[in-house]
Coordinates of C-alpha atoms in Angstrom, one line a residue:
M1 CA 105.6 76.9 137.4
Y2 CA 104.1 78.6 134.3
P3 CA 106.3 79.9 131.6
L4 CA 106.2 83.6 131.0
S5 CA 104.7 83.2 127.6
S6 CA 101.4 81.8 129.0
I7 CA 101.0 85.1 130.8
F8 CA 100.7 86.9 127.3
A9 CA 98.1 84.7 126.2
F10 CA 95.7 86.5 128.6
W11 CA 97.0 90.1 128.0
K12 CA 97.0 92.2 124.9
A13 CA 98.9 95.2 124.5
P14 CA 97.1 98.4 123.0
F15 CA 96.1 97.9 119.4
S16 CA 97.2 94.2 119.3
G17 CA 93.7 92.8 119.3
D18 CA 90.6 93.3 117.4
V19 CA 90.2 97.2 117.0
T20 CA 87.3 97.2 114.6
Q21 CA 83.9 98.8 115.9
N22 CA 80.2 99.4 114.9
I23 CA 79.7 102.9 113.8
E24 CA 76.2 104.0 114.9
P25 CA 74.7 107.1 113.3
R26 CA 73.5 108.1 116.8
L27 CA 77.0 108.6 118.1
F28 CA 77.7 111.2 115.6
S29 CA 74.3 113.0 115.5
N30 CA 71.6 113.5 117.9
D31 CA 69.0 114.8 115.4
I32 CA 67.8 111.7 113.9
A33 CA 64.1 112.5 113.0
G34 CA 62.3 109.2 113.2
D35 CA 62.8 106.1 115.6
P36 CA 66.6 105.5 116.5
A37 CA 66.0 101.8 116.5
T38 CA 64.3 102.0 112.8
E39 CA 66.8 104.2 111.6
S40 CA 69.8 102.0 112.8
Y41 CA 67.9 98.9 111.3
I42 CA 67.6 100.7 107.9
H43 CA 71.2 101.9 107.9
A44 CA 72.5 98.3 108.8
H45 CA 70.0 96.2 106.7
V46 CA 68.4 98.1 104.0
A47 CA 70.6 100.9 102.6
S48 CA 73.5 102.6 104.1
Y49 CA 73.8 106.5 103.8
G50 CA 76.0 106.2 100.9
T51 CA 73.4 103.9 99.0
Q52 CA 70.6 106.4 99.9
L53 CA 72.6 109.3 98.7
D54 CA 73.6 107.5 95.6
A55 CA 69.9 106.9 94.7
I56 CA 69.2 110.6 95.2
M57 CA 72.1 111.9 93.4
G58 CA 71.2 109.4 90.3
A59 CA 67.4 110.8 90.3
L60 CA 68.5 114.4 90.4
L61 CA 70.9 113.8 87.5
E62 CA 68.3 112.0 85.6
L63 CA 65.6 114.6 86.1
A64 CA 68.1 117.7 85.6
P65 CA 67.9 118.7 81.8
E66 CA 71.2 118.8 79.9
T67 CA 71.9 122.2 78.8
K68 CA 74.8 124.5 78.1
D69 CA 73.6 126.8 80.9
S70 CA 73.4 124.2 83.7
Q71 CA 73.2 125.4 87.1
P72 CA 76.3 125.6 89.0
G73 CA 75.0 123.0 91.7
L74 CA 74.2 120.6 89.2
R75 CA 77.5 120.8 87.6
K76 CA 79.2 120.3 91.3
L77 CA 76.8 117.3 91.8
Q78 CA 77.7 115.9 88.2
A79 CA 81.4 116.3 88.9
L80 CA 81.0 114.9 92.5
S81 CA 79.1 111.9 91.1
E82 CA 81.9 111.4 88.5
R83 CA 84.6 111.5 91.3
I84 CA 82.8 108.8 93.5
D85 CA 82.5 106.5 90.5
T86 CA 86.1 106.7 89.9
A87 CA 86.9 106.2 93.5
K88 CA 84.7 103.2 93.6
K89 CA 86.4 101.6 90.5
D90 CA 89.9 102.5 91.9
L91 CA 89.1 100.8 95.0
H92 CA 87.7 97.9 93.3
L93 CA 90.7 97.4 91.2
A94 CA 93.2 97.8 94.0
A95 CA 91.3 95.1 95.8
A96 CA 91.2 92.7 92.9
T97 CA 94.9 93.2 92.3
L98 CA 95.8 92.7 95.7
A99 CA 93.6 89.4 96.0
L100 CA 95.1 88.2 92.9
D101 CA 98.7 88.9 94.0
R102 CA 98.0 86.9 97.2
L103 CA 96.5 84.2 95.3
K104 CA 99.5 83.9 92.9
A105 CA 101.9 83.9 95.8
A106 CA 100.0 81.4 97.8
D107 CA 98.7 79.1 95.1
P108 CA 100.2 79.5 91.7
E109 CA 98.1 76.8 90.2
G110 CA 94.9 78.4 91.5
Y111 CA 95.9 81.7 90.1
A112 CA 96.4 80.3 86.7
S113 CA 93.2 78.5 86.8
C114 CA 91.4 81.6 88.0
L115 CA 92.8 83.6 85.2
R116 CA 91.9 81.0 82.4
A117 CA 88.2 80.8 83.8
R118 CA 87.9 84.4 83.2
M119 CA 89.6 84.7 79.9
P120 CA 87.3 84.8 76.7
P121 CA 87.5 81.8 74.6
D122 CA 89.6 82.2 71.3

């Protein structure tokens, strides 16, 4: 007779297993102008939509003249760009802090070594 616990090795409750999924642009939009396979490849291997938008925003902000009477749209774009940069920095800092906290708990010597390696010499 098999123990009851062996049954649960084959059965998973909802949300107890891997719940990650690949987000395909075609699932949300059917207005892809080009070849869907090409669009999907570019999104996955060349530049995500965020990377593409970042390049466009950067180019627009470089080309726009810095004047007191800037267009409202340009001011909104600049503010959005600053908010995005702040969010990226905050997320990186939070991830680094979490990783360092985990390292400190799991391997205090490794944590100290990591910090020493990144400190500027006296």
